[in-house]
Coordinates of N, CA and C in Angstrom, one line a residue:
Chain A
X1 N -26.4 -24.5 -8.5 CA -26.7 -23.2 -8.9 C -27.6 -22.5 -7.9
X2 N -27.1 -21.4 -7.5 CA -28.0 -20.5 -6.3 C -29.1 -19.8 -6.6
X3 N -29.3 -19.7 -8.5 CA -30.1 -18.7 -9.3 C -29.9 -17.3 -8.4
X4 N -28.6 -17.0 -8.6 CA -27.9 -15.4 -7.9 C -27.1 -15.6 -9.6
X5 N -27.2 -14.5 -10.3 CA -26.0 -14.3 -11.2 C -25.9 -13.0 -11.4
X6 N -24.4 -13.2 -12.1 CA -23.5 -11.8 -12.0 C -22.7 -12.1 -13.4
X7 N -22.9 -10.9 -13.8 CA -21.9 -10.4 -15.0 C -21.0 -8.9 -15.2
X8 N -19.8 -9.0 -15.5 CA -19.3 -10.4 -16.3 C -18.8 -11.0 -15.4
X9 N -18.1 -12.6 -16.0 CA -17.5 -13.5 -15.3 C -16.0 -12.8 -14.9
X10 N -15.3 -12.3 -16.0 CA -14.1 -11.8 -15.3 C -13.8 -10.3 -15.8
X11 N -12.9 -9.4 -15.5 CA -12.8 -8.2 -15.8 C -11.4 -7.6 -15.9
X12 N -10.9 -7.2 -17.0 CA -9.4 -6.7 -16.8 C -9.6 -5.7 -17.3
X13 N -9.2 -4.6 -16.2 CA -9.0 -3.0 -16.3 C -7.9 -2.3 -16.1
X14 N -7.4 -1.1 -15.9 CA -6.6 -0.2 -15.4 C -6.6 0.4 -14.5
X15 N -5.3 0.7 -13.6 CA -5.9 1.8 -12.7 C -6.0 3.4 -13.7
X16 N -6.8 3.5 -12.3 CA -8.0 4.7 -12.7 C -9.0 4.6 -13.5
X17 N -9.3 3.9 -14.1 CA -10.6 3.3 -14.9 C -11.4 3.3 -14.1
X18 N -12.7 2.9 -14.5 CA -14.1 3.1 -13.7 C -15.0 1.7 -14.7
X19 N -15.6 0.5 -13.3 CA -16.0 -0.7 -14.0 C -17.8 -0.6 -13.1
X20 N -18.2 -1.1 -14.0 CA -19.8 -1.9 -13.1 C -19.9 -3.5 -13.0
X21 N -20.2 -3.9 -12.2 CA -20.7 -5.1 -12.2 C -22.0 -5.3 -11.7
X22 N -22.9 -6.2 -12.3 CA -24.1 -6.6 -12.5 C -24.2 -7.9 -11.4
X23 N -25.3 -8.2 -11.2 CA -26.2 -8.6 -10.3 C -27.6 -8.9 -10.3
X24 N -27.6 -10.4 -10.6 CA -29.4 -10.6 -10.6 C -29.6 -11.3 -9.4
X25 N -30.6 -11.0 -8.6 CA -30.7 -11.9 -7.3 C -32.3 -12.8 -7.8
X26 N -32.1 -14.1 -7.2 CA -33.0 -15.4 -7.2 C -34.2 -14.6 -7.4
X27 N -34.7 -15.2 -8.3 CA -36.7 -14.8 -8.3 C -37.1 -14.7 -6.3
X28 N -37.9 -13.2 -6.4 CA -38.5 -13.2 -5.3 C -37.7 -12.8 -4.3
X29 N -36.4 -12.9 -4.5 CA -35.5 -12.4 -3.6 C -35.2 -10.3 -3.1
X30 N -35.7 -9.6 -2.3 CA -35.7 -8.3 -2.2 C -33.9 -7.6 -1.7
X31 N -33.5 -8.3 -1.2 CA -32.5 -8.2 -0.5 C -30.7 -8.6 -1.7
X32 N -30.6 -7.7 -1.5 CA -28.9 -7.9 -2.3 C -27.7 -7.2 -1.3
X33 N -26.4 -8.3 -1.5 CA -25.3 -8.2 -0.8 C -24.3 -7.9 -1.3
X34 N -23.4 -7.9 -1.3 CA -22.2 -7.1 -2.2 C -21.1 -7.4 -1.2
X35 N -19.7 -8.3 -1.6 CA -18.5 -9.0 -0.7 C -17.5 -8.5 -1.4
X36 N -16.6 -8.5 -0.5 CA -15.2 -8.5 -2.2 C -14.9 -9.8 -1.2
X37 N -13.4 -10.5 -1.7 CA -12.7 -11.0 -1.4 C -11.6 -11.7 -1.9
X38 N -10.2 -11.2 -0.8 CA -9.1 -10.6 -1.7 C -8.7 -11.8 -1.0
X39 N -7.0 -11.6 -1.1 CA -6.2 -12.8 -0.7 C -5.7 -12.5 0.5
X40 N -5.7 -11.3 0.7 CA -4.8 -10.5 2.0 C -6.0 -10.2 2.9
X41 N -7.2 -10.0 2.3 CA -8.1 -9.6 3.6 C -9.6 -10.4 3.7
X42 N -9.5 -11.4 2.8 CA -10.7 -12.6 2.9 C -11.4 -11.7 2.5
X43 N -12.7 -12.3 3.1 CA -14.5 -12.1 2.3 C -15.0 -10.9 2.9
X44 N -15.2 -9.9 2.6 CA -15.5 -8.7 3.3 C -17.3 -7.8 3.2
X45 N -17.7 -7.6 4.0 CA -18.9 -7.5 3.2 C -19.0 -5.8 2.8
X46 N -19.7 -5.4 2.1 CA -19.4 -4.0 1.4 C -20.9 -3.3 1.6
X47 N -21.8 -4.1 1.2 CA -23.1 -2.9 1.1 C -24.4 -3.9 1.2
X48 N -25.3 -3.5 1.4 CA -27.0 -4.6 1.5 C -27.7 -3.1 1.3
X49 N -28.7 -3.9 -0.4 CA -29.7 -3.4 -0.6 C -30.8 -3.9 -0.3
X50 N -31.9 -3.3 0.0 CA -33.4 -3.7 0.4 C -34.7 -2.8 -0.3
X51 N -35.0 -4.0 -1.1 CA -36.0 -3.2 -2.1 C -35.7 -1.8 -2.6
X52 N -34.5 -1.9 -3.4 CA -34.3 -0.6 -3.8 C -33.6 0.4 -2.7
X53 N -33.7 0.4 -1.7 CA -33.3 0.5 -0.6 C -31.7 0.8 0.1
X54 N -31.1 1.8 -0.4 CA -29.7 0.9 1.5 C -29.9 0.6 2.7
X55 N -29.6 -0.1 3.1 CA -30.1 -1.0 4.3 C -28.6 -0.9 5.0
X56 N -27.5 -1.6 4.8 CA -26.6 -1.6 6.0 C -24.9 -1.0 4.5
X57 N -23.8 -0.4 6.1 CA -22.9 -0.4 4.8 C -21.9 -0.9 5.8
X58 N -21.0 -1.7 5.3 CA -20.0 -2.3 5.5 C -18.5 -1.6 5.1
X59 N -17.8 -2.3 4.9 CA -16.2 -1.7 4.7 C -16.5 -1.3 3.1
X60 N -16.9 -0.6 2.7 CA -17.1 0.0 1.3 C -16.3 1.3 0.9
X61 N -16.0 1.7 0.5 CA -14.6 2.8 0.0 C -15.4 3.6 -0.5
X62 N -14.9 4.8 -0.9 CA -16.0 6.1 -1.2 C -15.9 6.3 -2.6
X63 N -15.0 5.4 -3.0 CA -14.7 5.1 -4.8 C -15.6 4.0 -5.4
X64 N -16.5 3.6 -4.2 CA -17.1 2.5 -4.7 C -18.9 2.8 -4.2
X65 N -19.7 2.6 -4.9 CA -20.9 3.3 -5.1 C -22.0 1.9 -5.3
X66 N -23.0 1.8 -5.2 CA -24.1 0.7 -5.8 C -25.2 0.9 -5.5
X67 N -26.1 0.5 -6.0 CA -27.8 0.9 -6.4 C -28.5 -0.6 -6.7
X68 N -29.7 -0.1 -6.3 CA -30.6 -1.3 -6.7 C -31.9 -1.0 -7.2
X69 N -32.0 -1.3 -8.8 CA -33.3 -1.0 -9.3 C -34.0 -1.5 -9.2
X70 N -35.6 -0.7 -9.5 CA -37.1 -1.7 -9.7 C -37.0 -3.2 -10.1
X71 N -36.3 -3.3 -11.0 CA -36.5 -4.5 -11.4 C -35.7 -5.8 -10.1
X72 N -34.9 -5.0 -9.3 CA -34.2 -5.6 -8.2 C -32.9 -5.9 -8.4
X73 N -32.4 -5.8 -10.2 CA -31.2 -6.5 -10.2 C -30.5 -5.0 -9.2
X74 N -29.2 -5.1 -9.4 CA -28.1 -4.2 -8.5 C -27.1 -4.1 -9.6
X75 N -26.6 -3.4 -9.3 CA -25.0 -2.6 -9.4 C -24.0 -2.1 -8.6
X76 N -23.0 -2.7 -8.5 CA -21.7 -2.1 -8.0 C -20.8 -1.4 -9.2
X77 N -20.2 -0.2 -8.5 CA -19.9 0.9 -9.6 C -18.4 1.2 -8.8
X78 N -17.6 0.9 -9.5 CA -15.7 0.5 -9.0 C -15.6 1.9 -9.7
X79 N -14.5 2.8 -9.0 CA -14.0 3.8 -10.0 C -12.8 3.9 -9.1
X80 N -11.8 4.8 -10.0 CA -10.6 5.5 -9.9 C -9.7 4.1 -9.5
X81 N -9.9 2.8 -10.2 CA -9.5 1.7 -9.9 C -7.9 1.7 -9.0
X82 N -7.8 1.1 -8.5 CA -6.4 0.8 -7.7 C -5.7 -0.6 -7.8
X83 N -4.7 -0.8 -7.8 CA -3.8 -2.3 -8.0 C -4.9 -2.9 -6.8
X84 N -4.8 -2.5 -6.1 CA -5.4 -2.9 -4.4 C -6.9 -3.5 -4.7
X85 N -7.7 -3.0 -5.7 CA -9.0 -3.1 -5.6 C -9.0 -5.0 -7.0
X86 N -8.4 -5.0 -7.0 CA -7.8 -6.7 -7.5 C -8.9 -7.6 -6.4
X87 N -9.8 -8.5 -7.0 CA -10.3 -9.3 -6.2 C -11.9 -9.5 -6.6
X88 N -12.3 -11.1 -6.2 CA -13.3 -11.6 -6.4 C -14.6 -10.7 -5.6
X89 N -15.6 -10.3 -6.9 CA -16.5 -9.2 -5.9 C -18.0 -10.6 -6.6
X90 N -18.4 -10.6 -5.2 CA -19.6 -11.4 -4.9 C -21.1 -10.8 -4.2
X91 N -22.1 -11.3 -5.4 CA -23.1 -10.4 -5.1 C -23.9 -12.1 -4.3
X92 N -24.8 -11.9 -3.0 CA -25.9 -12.7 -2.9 C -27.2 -11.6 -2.2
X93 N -28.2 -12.5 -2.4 CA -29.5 -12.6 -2.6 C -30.1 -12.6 -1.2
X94 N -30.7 -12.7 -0.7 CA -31.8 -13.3 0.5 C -33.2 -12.4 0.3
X95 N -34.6 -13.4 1.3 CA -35.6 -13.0 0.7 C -36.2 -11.7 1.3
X96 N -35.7 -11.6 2.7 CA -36.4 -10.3 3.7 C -34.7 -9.2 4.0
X97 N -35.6 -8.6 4.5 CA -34.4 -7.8 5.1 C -33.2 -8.3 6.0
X98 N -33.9 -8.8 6.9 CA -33.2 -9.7 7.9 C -32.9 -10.9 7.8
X99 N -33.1 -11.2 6.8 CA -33.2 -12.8 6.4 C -31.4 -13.0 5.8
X100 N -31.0 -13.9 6.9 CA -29.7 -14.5 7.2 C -29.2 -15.4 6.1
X101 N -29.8 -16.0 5.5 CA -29.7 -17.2 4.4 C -29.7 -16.4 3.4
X102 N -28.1 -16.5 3.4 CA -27.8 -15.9 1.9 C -27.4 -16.4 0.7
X103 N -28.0 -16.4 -0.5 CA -26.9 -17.1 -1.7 C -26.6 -16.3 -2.8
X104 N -25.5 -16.9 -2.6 CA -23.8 -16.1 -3.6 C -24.1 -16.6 -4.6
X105 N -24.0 -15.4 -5.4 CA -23.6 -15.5 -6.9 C -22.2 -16.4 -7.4
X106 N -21.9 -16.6 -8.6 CA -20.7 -16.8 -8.8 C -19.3 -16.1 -8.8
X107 N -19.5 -14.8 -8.5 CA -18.2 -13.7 -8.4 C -17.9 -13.3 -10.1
X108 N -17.7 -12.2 -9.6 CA -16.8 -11.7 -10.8 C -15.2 -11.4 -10.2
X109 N -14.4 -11.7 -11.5 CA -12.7 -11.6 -10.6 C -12.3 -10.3 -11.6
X110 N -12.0 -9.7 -10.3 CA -11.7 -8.2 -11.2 C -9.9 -7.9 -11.2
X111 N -9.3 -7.8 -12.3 CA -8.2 -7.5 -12.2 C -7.4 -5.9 -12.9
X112 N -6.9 -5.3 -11.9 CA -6.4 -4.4 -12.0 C -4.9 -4.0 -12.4
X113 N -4.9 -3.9 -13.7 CA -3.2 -3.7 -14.0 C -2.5 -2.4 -14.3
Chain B
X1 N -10.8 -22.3 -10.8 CA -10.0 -21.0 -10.7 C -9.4 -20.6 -9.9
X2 N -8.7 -19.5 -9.1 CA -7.7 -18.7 -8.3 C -8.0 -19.7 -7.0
X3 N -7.0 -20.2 -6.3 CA -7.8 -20.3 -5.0 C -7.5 -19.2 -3.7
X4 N -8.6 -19.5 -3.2 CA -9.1 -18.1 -2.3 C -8.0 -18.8 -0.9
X5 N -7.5 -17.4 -0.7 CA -6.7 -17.8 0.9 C -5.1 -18.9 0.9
X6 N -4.7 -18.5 -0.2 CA -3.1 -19.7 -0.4 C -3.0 -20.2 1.3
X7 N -2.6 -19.4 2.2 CA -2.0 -19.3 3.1 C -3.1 -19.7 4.4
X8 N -4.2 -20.1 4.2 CA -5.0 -20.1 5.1 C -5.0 -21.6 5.9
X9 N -5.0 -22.0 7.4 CA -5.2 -23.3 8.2 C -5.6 -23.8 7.3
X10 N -5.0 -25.3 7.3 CA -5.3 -27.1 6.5 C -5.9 -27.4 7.8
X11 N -7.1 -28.0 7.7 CA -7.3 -29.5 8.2 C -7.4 -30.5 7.5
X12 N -6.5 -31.7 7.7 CA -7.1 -32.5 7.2 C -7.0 -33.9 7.9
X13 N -8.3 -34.5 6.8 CA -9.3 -35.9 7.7 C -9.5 -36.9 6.9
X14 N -9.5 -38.3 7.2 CA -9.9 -38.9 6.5 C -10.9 -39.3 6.2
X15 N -11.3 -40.0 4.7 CA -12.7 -40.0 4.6 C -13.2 -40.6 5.1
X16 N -14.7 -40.5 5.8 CA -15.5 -41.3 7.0 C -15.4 -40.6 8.5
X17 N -14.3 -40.3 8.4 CA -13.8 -39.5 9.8 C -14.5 -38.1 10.2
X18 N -14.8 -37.7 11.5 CA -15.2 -36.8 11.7 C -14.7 -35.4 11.8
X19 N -14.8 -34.0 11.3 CA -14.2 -33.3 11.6 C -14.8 -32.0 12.7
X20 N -13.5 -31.2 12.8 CA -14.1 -29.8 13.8 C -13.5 -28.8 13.3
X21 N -14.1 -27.9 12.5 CA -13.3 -26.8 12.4 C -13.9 -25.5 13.5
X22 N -13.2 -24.9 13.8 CA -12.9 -24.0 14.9 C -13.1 -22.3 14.2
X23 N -13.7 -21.6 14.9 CA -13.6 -20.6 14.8 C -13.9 -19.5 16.0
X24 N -13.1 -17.7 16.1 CA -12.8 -17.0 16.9 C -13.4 -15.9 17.0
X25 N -14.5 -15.4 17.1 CA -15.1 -14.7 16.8 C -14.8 -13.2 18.1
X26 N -15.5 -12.0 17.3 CA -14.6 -10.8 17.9 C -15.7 -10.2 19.0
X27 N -16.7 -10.4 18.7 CA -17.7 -9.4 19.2 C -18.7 -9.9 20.0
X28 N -18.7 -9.8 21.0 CA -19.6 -10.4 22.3 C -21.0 -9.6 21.8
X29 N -21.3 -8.8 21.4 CA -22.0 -8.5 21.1 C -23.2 -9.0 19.9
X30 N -22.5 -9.8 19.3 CA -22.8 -10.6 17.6 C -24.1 -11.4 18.0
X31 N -25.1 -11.4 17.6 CA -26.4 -11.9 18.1 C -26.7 -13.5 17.1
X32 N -26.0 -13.7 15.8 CA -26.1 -14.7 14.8 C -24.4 -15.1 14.5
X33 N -24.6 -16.4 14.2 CA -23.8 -16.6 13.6 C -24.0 -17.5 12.5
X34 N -23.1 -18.0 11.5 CA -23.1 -17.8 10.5 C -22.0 -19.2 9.5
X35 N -22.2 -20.3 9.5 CA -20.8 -21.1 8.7 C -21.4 -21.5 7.2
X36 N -20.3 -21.2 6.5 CA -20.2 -21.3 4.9 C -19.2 -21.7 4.2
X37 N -19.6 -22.6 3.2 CA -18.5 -23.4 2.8 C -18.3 -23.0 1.0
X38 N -17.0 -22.6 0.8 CA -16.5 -22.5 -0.3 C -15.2 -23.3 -1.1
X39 N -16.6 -23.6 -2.8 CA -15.2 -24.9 -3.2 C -14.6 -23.8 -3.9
X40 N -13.4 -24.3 -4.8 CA -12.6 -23.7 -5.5 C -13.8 -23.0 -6.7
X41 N -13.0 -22.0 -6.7 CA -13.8 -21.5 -8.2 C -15.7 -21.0 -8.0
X42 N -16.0 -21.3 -6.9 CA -17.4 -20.5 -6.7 C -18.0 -19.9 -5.4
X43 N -19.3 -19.3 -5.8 CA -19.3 -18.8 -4.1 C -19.5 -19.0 -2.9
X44 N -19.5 -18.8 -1.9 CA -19.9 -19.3 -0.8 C -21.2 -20.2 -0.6
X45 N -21.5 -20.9 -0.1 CA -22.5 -21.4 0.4 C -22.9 -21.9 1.4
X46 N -24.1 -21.1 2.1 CA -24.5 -21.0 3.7 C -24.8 -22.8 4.0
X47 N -24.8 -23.0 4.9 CA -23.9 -24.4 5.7 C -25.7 -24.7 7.1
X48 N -24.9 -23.8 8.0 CA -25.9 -23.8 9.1 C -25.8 -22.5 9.8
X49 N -26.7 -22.2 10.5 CA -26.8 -21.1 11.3 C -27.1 -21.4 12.7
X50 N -26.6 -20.2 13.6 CA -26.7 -20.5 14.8 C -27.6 -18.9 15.5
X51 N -28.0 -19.1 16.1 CA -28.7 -17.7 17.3 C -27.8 -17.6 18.4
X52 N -27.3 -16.5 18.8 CA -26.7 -16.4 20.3 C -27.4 -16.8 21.3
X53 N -28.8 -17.2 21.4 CA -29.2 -17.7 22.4 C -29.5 -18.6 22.2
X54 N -28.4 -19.9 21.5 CA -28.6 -21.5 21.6 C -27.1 -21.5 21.5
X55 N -27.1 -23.2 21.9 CA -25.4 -23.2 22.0 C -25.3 -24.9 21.2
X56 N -26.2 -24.8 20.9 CA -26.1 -26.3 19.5 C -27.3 -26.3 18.4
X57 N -26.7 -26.4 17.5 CA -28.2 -26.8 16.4 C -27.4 -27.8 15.4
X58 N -28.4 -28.6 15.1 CA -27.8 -30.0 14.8 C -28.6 -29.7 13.2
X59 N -27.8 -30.1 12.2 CA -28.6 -30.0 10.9 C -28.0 -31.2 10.1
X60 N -27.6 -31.6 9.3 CA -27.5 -32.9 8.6 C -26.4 -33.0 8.2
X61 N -25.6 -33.7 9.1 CA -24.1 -34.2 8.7 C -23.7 -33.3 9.8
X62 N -24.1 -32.2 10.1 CA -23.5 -30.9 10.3 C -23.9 -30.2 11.8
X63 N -22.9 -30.0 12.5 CA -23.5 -29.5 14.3 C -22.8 -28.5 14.5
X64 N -23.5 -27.1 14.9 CA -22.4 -26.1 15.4 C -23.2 -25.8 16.6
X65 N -21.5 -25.3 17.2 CA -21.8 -25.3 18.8 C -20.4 -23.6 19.0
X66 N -21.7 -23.4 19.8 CA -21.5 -21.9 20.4 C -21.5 -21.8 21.9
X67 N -20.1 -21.3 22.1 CA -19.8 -20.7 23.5 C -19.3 -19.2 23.5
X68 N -20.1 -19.0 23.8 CA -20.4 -17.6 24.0 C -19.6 -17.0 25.2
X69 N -19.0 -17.5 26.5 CA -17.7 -17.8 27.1 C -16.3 -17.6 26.7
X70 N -16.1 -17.7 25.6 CA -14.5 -17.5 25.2 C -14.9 -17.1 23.9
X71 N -15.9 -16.7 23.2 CA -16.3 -16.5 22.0 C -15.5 -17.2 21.1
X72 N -16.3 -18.6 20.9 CA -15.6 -19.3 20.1 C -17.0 -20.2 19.3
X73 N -17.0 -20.6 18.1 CA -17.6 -20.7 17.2 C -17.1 -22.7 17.0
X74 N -17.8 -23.9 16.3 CA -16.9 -25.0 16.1 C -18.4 -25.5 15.2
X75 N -17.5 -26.3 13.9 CA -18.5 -26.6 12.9 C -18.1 -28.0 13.0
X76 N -19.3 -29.4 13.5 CA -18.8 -30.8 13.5 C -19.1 -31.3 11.9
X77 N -18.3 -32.1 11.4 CA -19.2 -32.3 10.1 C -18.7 -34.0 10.2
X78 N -20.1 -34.5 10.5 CA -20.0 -35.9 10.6 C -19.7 -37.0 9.5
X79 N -18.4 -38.4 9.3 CA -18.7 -38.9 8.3 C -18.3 -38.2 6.8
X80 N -16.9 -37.4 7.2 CA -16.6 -36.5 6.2 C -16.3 -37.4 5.1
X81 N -16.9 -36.4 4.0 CA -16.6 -37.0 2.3 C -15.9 -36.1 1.7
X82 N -15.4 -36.5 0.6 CA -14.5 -35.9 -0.4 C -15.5 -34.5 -0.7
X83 N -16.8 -34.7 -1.1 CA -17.0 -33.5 -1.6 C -17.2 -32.7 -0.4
X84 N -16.8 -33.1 0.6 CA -16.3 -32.1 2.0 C -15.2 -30.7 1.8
X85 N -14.4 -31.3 1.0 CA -13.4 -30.7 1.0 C -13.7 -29.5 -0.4
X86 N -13.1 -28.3 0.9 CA -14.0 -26.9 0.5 C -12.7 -26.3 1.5
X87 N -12.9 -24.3 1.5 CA -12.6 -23.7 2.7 C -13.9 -23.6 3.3
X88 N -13.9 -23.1 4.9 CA -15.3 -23.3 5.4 C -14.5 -21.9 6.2
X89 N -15.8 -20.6 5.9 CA -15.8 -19.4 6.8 C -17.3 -19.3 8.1
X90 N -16.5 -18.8 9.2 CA -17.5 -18.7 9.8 C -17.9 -17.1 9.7
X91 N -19.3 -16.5 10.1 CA -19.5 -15.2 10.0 C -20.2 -14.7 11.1
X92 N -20.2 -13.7 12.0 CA -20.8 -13.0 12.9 C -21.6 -11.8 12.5
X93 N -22.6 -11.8 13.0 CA -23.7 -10.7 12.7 C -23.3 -9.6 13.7
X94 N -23.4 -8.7 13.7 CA -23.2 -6.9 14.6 C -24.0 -5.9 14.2
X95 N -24.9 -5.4 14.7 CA -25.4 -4.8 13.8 C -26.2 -5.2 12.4
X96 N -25.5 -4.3 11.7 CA -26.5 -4.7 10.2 C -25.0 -5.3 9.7
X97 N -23.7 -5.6 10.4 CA -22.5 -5.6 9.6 C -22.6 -6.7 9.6
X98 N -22.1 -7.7 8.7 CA -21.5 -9.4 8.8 C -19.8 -9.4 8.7
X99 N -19.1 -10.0 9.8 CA -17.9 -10.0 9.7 C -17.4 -11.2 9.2
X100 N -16.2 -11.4 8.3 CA -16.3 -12.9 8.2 C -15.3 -13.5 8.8
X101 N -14.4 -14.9 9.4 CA -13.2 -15.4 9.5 C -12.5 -15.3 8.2
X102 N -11.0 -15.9 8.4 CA -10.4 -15.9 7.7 C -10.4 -17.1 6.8
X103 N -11.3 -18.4 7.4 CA -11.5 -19.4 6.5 C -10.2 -20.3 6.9
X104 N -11.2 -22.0 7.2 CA -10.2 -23.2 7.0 C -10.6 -23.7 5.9
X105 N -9.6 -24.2 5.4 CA -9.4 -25.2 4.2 C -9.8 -26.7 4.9
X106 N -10.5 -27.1 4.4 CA -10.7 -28.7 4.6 C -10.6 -29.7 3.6
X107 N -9.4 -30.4 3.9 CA -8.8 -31.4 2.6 C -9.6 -32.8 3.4
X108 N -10.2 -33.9 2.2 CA -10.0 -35.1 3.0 C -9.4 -35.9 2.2
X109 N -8.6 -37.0 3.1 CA -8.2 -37.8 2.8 C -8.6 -38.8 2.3
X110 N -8.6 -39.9 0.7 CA -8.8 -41.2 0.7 C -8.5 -42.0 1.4

């Protein structure tokens, strides 16, 4: 257990619906990550928050949005869903900004029909 | 659950035997790198790490070696066991971006 969790465990929506997924990162941890990973394009990384913060952005879509509150957990915010957007989204943790050592939540598997 | 990557390189090894998985990295410029191993059904999990300005770090069971010459990435995992068998991604730092491989599968053999 990486004490990184994420809810919910699984998700079945529609296209064009609009989903959140949650994000608690390890006690003490300032830093949150945000991956998807599909079958066709592996582990991708999408967004890094830093104390509330955006810090770096990755391959992230402009239908796809996320925040990180005081309390530190995060949110990823999926909208105008797509068959395409089908796929394991993975939140991890790390303690600094720069700090390389990251641990992965369990994923949520989001399915789009 | 689902497994990640149907179609992605098998190695496989027997158990006790040593393995090398290989990876290709894009960006001469990548200052970290990065190997992580994922079992079926959960998330990644960081392995060992490397600096572009070393070309071996030895951690437990576990040696990766960086040549920075053909930009190529290689994860040793000594004395492979069953709970070896995982996909293993390598990742490159750029920037603030992390890129990842496409991930080998590592089966081992009884």
């Amino acid at each position: 257990d990486s004490g990184v969790t994420q809810t919910p465990k699984h998700l079945i929506t529609a296209t064009g619906q609009r989903v959140t997924l949650r994000c608690s990162p390890r006690s003490g941890d300032l830093s949150v990550y945000w991956y998807q990973q599909s079958l066709d394009q592996g582990l991708q990384f999408l967004i890094q928050y830093y104390n509330g913060e955006e810090r770096a952005k990755g391959n992230i879509l402009e239908r796809f949005s996320a925040q990180q509150f005081p309390d530190l957990h995060s949110e990823l915010n999926l909208s105008s869903l797509e068959l395409g957007d089908s796929a394991l989204y993975f939140c991890a943790s790390s303690v600094g900004d720069r700090s390389y050592e990251q641990y992965f939540g369990p994923g949520t598997r989001l399915t789009v029909t | 659950g689902e497994s990640v990557g149907l179609h992605l390189p098998t190695l496989s090894v027997q158990e006790g035997d040593n393995s090398i998985i290989n990876c290709a990295y894009s960006n001469s410029a990548s200052d970290y790198f990065i190997w992580y191993k994922q079992e079926s059904g959960k998330g990644p999990q960081f392995i060992i790490d490397i600096r572009s300005n070393m070309d071996k770090r030895q951690g437990q069971r576990v040696t990766v070696l960086l040549n920075k010459t053909v930009k190529h990435l290689s994860l040793q995992i000594a004395a492979t066991q069953p709970g070896d068998s995982a996909v293993y991604f390598c990742a490159e730092r750029h920037g603030q971006n992390f890129v990842f491989g496409p991930g080998t599968r590592l089966s081992v053999l009884p």
